[in-house]
Amino acid sequence: MVTTERAETRIGRRRDRDRGQTAIEFVGVTPLIILMLIALWQCALFGYTFILAGNAADVAARAGNGSQWRQDAACKQAGRKDLPSAWQGKADFDCGGYEPGLYKAEVRLTVPVLVPGVLDWGPTVTGEAASAKEG
């Protein structure tokens, strides 16, 4: 009986020593979890900007090619139409590339940092597209 009482006392002391350990570990790991979430969000914004640039270039090239007059204006207007407002302000279009038989469009968008439309000092993504000239 004496040994079981000593063992129970030792286990009880060990439990008291470990009390609060989970809370301390959680507090220590929380900043790492937050940094990981920020990094994942930034990667998602980078990918979304890449998709937007490619789509805007494709739409712009088709619109510029299909327009008989003012191809440049039609290209830029069509490319901006589907962009979310946070990306429209800094969008840069280069329409009407000089390659025989093709109407080319290039779109450059700035990747926002954390919040679209607030901090726009991130890298630039370029989307390129071409449409075959008809007629």
Coordinates of N, CA and C in Angstrom, one line a residue:
M1 N 0.8 -1.2 0.0 CA 0.0 0.0 0.0 C 0.8 1.3 0.0
V2 N 1.9 1.2 0.6 CA 2.8 2.3 0.7 C 3.3 2.7 -0.6
T3 N 3.7 1.8 -1.4 CA 4.3 2.1 -2.7 C 3.2 2.7 -3.7
T4 N 2.0 2.2 -3.6 CA 0.9 2.8 -4.5 C 0.6 4.2 -4.0
E5 N 0.7 4.5 -2.7 CA 0.4 5.9 -2.3 C 1.5 6.8 -2.7
R6 N 2.7 6.3 -2.7 CA 3.9 7.2 -3.2 C 3.8 7.4 -4.7
A7 N 3.4 6.4 -5.4 CA 3.3 6.5 -6.8 C 2.2 7.5 -7.2
E8 N 1.0 7.4 -6.5 CA -0.1 8.3 -6.8 C 0.3 9.7 -6.4
T9 N 1.1 9.9 -5.4 CA 1.5 11.2 -4.9 C 2.5 11.8 -6.0
R10 N 3.4 11.0 -6.5 CA 4.4 11.4 -7.5 C 3.6 11.8 -8.8
I11 N 2.6 11.0 -9.2 CA 1.8 11.3 -10.4 C 1.1 12.6 -10.2
G12 N 0.5 12.8 -9.0 CA -0.2 14.0 -8.7 C 0.7 15.2 -8.8
R13 N 1.9 15.1 -8.3 CA 2.8 16.3 -8.4 C 3.2 16.6 -9.8
R14 N 3.4 15.5 -10.6 CA 3.8 15.7 -12.0 C 2.7 16.4 -12.8
R15 N 1.4 16.1 -12.5 CA 0.3 16.7 -13.1 C 0.2 18.2 -12.7
D16 N 0.5 18.5 -11.5 CA 0.5 19.9 -11.1 C 1.6 20.7 -11.8
R17 N 2.8 20.1 -12.0 CA 3.9 20.8 -12.7 C 3.6 21.1 -14.1
D18 N 2.8 20.2 -14.8 CA 2.5 20.4 -16.2 C 1.2 21.3 -16.4
R19 N 0.7 21.7 -15.4 CA -0.6 22.5 -15.5 C -0.3 23.8 -16.2
G20 N -1.1 24.1 -17.2 CA -0.9 25.4 -18.0 C 0.1 25.3 -19.1
Q21 N 0.7 24.1 -19.3 CA 1.7 23.9 -20.3 C 1.0 24.1 -21.7
T22 N -0.2 23.6 -21.9 CA -0.8 23.6 -23.2 C -1.1 25.1 -23.5
A23 N -1.5 25.9 -22.6 CA -1.8 27.3 -22.8 C -0.5 28.0 -23.3
I24 N 0.6 27.7 -22.6 CA 1.8 28.4 -22.9 C 2.3 28.0 -24.3
E25 N 2.2 26.7 -24.6 CA 2.6 26.2 -26.0 C 1.7 26.9 -27.1
F26 N 0.4 27.0 -26.8 CA -0.5 27.6 -27.8 C -0.1 29.1 -28.0
V27 N 0.2 29.8 -26.9 CA 0.6 31.2 -27.1 C 1.9 31.3 -27.8
G28 N 2.8 30.4 -27.6 CA 4.0 30.4 -28.4 C 3.9 30.1 -29.8
V29 N 3.0 29.2 -30.2 CA 2.8 28.8 -31.6 C 1.8 29.7 -32.4
T30 N 1.0 30.5 -31.7 CA 0.0 31.4 -32.4 C 0.7 32.3 -33.4
P31 N 1.7 33.0 -33.1 CA 2.3 33.9 -34.1 C 2.8 33.1 -35.3
L32 N 3.3 31.9 -35.2 CA 3.7 31.1 -36.3 C 2.5 30.7 -37.2
I33 N 1.4 30.4 -36.5 CA 0.1 30.1 -37.2 C -0.4 31.3 -38.0
I34 N -0.3 32.5 -37.4 CA -0.8 33.7 -38.0 C 0.1 34.0 -39.2
L35 N 1.4 33.9 -39.1 CA 2.4 34.1 -40.2 C 2.1 33.2 -41.4
M36 N 1.8 31.9 -41.0 CA 1.5 30.9 -42.1 C 0.2 31.3 -42.8
L37 N -0.8 31.8 -42.1 CA -2.0 32.2 -42.7 C -1.8 33.4 -43.6
I38 N -1.0 34.3 -43.2 CA -0.7 35.5 -44.0 C 0.0 35.1 -45.3
A39 N 1.0 34.2 -45.2 CA 1.7 33.8 -46.3 C 0.8 33.0 -47.3
L40 N -0.1 32.2 -46.8 CA -1.0 31.5 -47.7 C -2.0 32.5 -48.4
W41 N -2.4 33.5 -47.6 CA -3.3 34.5 -48.2 C -2.6 35.3 -49.3
Q42 N -1.3 35.6 -49.1 CA -0.6 36.3 -50.1 C -0.4 35.5 -51.3
C43 N -0.1 34.2 -51.2 CA 0.0 33.3 -52.3 C -1.3 33.2 -53.1
A44 N -2.4 33.2 -52.4 CA -3.7 33.2 -53.0 C -4.0 34.5 -53.8
L45 N -3.6 35.6 -53.3 CA -3.7 36.9 -54.0 C -2.8 36.9 -55.2
F46 N -1.6 36.4 -55.1 CA -0.7 36.3 -56.3 C -1.3 35.5 -57.4
G47 N -1.9 34.3 -57.0 CA -2.5 33.4 -58.0 C -3.7 34.1 -58.7
Y48 N -4.5 34.7 -57.9 CA -5.7 35.4 -58.4 C -5.4 36.5 -59.3
T49 N -4.3 37.3 -59.0 CA -3.9 38.4 -59.9 C -3.4 37.8 -61.2
F50 N -2.7 36.7 -61.1 CA -2.2 36.0 -62.3 C -3.4 35.6 -63.2
I51 N -4.4 35.0 -62.6 CA -5.6 34.6 -63.4 C -6.3 35.9 -64.0
L52 N -6.5 36.9 -63.2 CA -7.1 38.2 -63.7 C -6.3 38.8 -64.9
A53 N -5.0 38.8 -64.8 CA -4.2 39.3 -65.9 C -4.3 38.5 -67.1
G54 N -4.3 37.2 -67.1 CA -4.5 36.4 -68.2 C -5.9 36.6 -68.9
N55 N -6.9 36.6 -68.0 CA -8.3 36.8 -68.6 C -8.4 38.1 -69.2
A56 N -7.9 39.2 -68.5 CA -8.1 40.5 -69.1 C -7.4 40.7 -70.4
A57 N -6.2 40.1 -70.5 CA -5.4 40.1 -71.8 C -6.2 39.4 -72.9
D58 N -6.8 38.2 -72.5 CA -7.5 37.5 -73.5 C -8.8 38.2 -74.0
V59 N -9.5 38.8 -73.1 CA -10.7 39.6 -73.5 C -10.3 40.8 -74.3
A60 N -9.2 41.5 -73.8 CA -8.8 42.7 -74.5 C -8.3 42.4 -76.0
A61 N -7.6 41.3 -76.2 CA -7.1 40.9 -77.5 C -8.3 40.6 -78.4
R62 N -9.3 39.9 -77.9 CA -10.5 39.6 -78.8 C -11.3 40.9 -79.1
A63 N -11.4 41.8 -78.1 CA -12.2 43.0 -78.4 C -11.4 43.9 -79.3
G64 N -10.1 44.0 -79.2 CA -9.4 44.9 -80.1 C -9.3 44.3 -81.5
N65 N -9.3 43.0 -81.6 CA -9.3 42.4 -82.9 C -10.6 42.5 -83.6
G66 N -11.7 42.5 -82.9 CA -13.1 42.5 -83.4 C -13.5 43.9 -83.8
S67 N -12.9 44.9 -83.3 CA -13.3 46.3 -83.5 C -12.7 46.8 -84.8
Q68 N -13.5 47.5 -85.6 CA -12.9 48.1 -86.8 C -12.3 49.4 -86.6
W69 N -12.8 50.2 -85.7 CA -12.3 51.5 -85.4 C -11.9 51.6 -84.0
R70 N -10.9 52.4 -83.7 CA -10.3 52.6 -82.4 C -10.1 51.3 -81.7
Q71 N -9.3 50.5 -82.3 CA -9.0 49.1 -81.7 C -8.3 49.3 -80.3
D72 N -7.4 50.2 -80.2 CA -6.7 50.4 -78.9 C -7.7 50.7 -77.8
A73 N -8.6 51.6 -78.0 CA -9.6 52.0 -77.0 C -10.5 50.8 -76.7
A74 N -10.9 50.1 -77.7 CA -11.8 48.9 -77.5 C -11.1 47.9 -76.7
C75 N -9.8 47.7 -77.0 CA -9.0 46.7 -76.3 C -8.9 47.1 -74.8
K76 N -8.5 48.3 -74.5 CA -8.4 48.7 -73.1 C -9.7 48.7 -72.3
Q77 N -10.8 49.2 -72.9 CA -12.1 49.2 -72.3 C -12.5 47.8 -71.9
A78 N -12.4 46.9 -72.9 CA -12.8 45.5 -72.6 C -12.0 44.8 -71.6
G79 N -10.7 45.1 -71.6 CA -9.8 44.5 -70.6 C -10.1 45.0 -69.2
R80 N -10.5 46.2 -69.0 CA -10.8 46.8 -67.7 C -12.2 46.4 -67.2
K81 N -13.1 46.0 -68.1 CA -14.5 45.8 -67.7 C -14.6 44.7 -66.7
D82 N -13.9 43.6 -66.8 CA -14.1 42.5 -65.8 C -13.2 42.5 -64.6
L83 N -12.3 43.4 -64.6 CA -11.3 43.5 -63.5 C -12.0 44.0 -62.2
P84 N -11.8 43.4 -61.0 CA -12.3 44.0 -59.8 C -11.7 45.4 -59.6
S85 N -12.5 46.3 -58.9 CA -12.1 47.7 -58.7 C -10.7 47.8 -58.1
A86 N -10.3 46.9 -57.2 CA -9.0 47.0 -56.5 C -7.8 46.8 -57.5
W87 N -8.1 46.2 -58.6 CA -7.0 45.9 -59.6 C -7.1 46.9 -60.8
Q88 N -8.2 47.6 -61.0 CA -8.4 48.5 -62.1 C -7.5 49.7 -62.1
G89 N -7.3 50.3 -61.0 CA -6.6 51.5 -60.9 C -5.1 51.4 -61.4
K90 N -4.5 50.4 -61.1 CA -3.1 50.3 -61.5 C -2.8 49.3 -62.7
A91 N -3.9 49.0 -63.4 CA -3.8 48.1 -64.6 C -3.2 48.9 -65.7
D92 N -2.2 48.2 -66.4 CA -1.5 48.8 -67.5 C -1.7 47.9 -68.7
F93 N -2.2 48.5 -69.8 CA -2.5 47.8 -71.0 C -1.6 48.2 -72.2
D94 N -1.2 47.2 -72.9 CA -0.4 47.5 -74.1 C -1.1 46.7 -75.2
C95 N -1.8 47.4 -76.1 CA -2.7 46.7 -77.1 C -2.1 46.9 -78.5
G96 N -2.4 45.9 -79.3 CA -2.0 46.0 -80.8 C -0.6 45.7 -81.1
G97 N 0.0 44.6 -80.6 CA 1.3 44.2 -80.9 C 1.5 44.0 -82.4
Y98 N 2.7 44.2 -82.8 CA 3.0 44.1 -84.3 C 3.6 42.8 -84.7
E99 N 2.7 41.8 -84.7 CA 3.1 40.5 -85.3 C 2.1 40.2 -86.4
P100 N 2.6 39.8 -87.5 CA 1.8 39.6 -88.7 C 0.7 38.5 -88.4
G101 N -0.6 38.9 -88.7 CA -1.7 38.0 -88.6 C -2.2 37.9 -87.2
L102 N -1.7 38.6 -86.2 CA -2.1 38.6 -84.8 C -2.4 39.9 -84.2
Y103 N -3.4 40.1 -83.4 CA -3.6 41.3 -82.6 C -3.3 40.9 -81.2
K104 N -2.3 41.5 -80.6 CA -1.8 41.1 -79.3 C -2.2 42.1 -78.2
A105 N -2.3 41.6 -77.0 CA -2.6 42.5 -75.9 C -1.8 42.0 -74.7
E106 N -1.3 42.9 -74.0 CA -0.5 42.6 -72.8 C -1.0 43.4 -71.6
V107 N -1.2 42.8 -70.5 CA -1.8 43.4 -69.3 C -0.8 43.2 -68.1
R108 N -0.5 44.3 -67.4 CA 0.3 44.3 -66.2 C -0.5 44.7 -65.0
L109 N -0.6 43.8 -64.0 CA -1.3 44.1 -62.8 C -0.4 44.0 -61.6
T110 N -0.6 44.9 -60.6 CA 0.2 44.9 -59.4 C -0.5 43.9 -58.4
V111 N 0.3 43.1 -57.8 CA -0.3 42.1 -56.8 C -0.4 42.9 -55.5
P112 N -1.7 42.9 -55.0 CA -1.9 43.7 -53.7 C -1.2 42.9 -52.5
V113 N -0.9 43.7 -51.5 CA -0.3 43.1 -50.3 C -1.4 43.0 -49.2
L114 N -1.8 41.8 -48.9 CA -2.8 41.4 -47.8 C -4.2 41.9 -48.1
V115 N -4.4 43.1 -48.4 CA -5.8 43.6 -48.7 C -5.9 44.3 -50.1
P116 N -6.6 43.8 -51.0 CA -6.7 44.4 -52.3 C -7.2 45.8 -52.2
G117 N -6.5 46.7 -52.9 CA -6.9 48.1 -53.0 C -6.3 49.0 -51.9
V118 N -5.6 48.4 -50.9 CA -5.1 49.2 -49.8 C -3.6 49.3 -50.0
L119 N -2.8 48.3 -50.0 CA -1.4 48.3 -50.2 C -1.0 47.7 -51.6
D120 N -0.6 48.5 -52.5 CA -0.3 48.0 -53.9 C 1.2 48.2 -54.2
W121 N 2.1 47.7 -53.4 CA 3.5 47.9 -53.7 C 4.1 46.5 -53.9
G122 N 3.3 45.5 -54.3 CA 3.8 44.2 -54.5 C 4.4 44.0 -55.9
P123 N 4.7 42.8 -56.3 CA 5.3 42.6 -57.6 C 4.2 42.7 -58.7
T124 N 4.7 42.8 -59.9 CA 3.8 43.0 -61.1 C 3.7 41.7 -61.8
V125 N 2.4 41.3 -62.2 CA 2.1 40.1 -63.0 C 1.7 40.5 -64.4
T126 N 2.3 39.8 -65.4 CA 2.0 40.2 -66.8 C 1.2 39.0 -67.4
G127 N 0.1 39.4 -68.1 CA -0.7 38.5 -68.8 C -0.7 38.9 -70.3
E128 N -0.4 37.9 -71.2 CA -0.3 38.1 -72.6 C -1.3 37.3 -73.4
A129 N -1.9 37.8 -74.4 CA -2.8 37.0 -75.3 C -2.8 37.6 -76.7
A130 N -3.2 36.8 -77.6 CA -3.2 37.2 -79.0 C -4.5 36.6 -79.7
S131 N -5.0 37.3 -80.6 CA -6.1 36.9 -81.4 C -5.8 37.0 -82.9
A132 N -6.2 35.9 -83.6 CA -5.8 35.9 -85.0 C -6.7 36.9 -85.8
K133 N -6.0 37.7 -86.6 CA -6.7 38.7 -87.4 C -7.5 38.1 -88.5
E134 N -8.7 38.5 -88.7 CA -9.6 37.9 -89.7 C -9.8 38.9 -90.8
G135 N -9.9 38.5 -92.0 CA -10.3 39.4 -93.1 C -9.2 39.9 -93.8

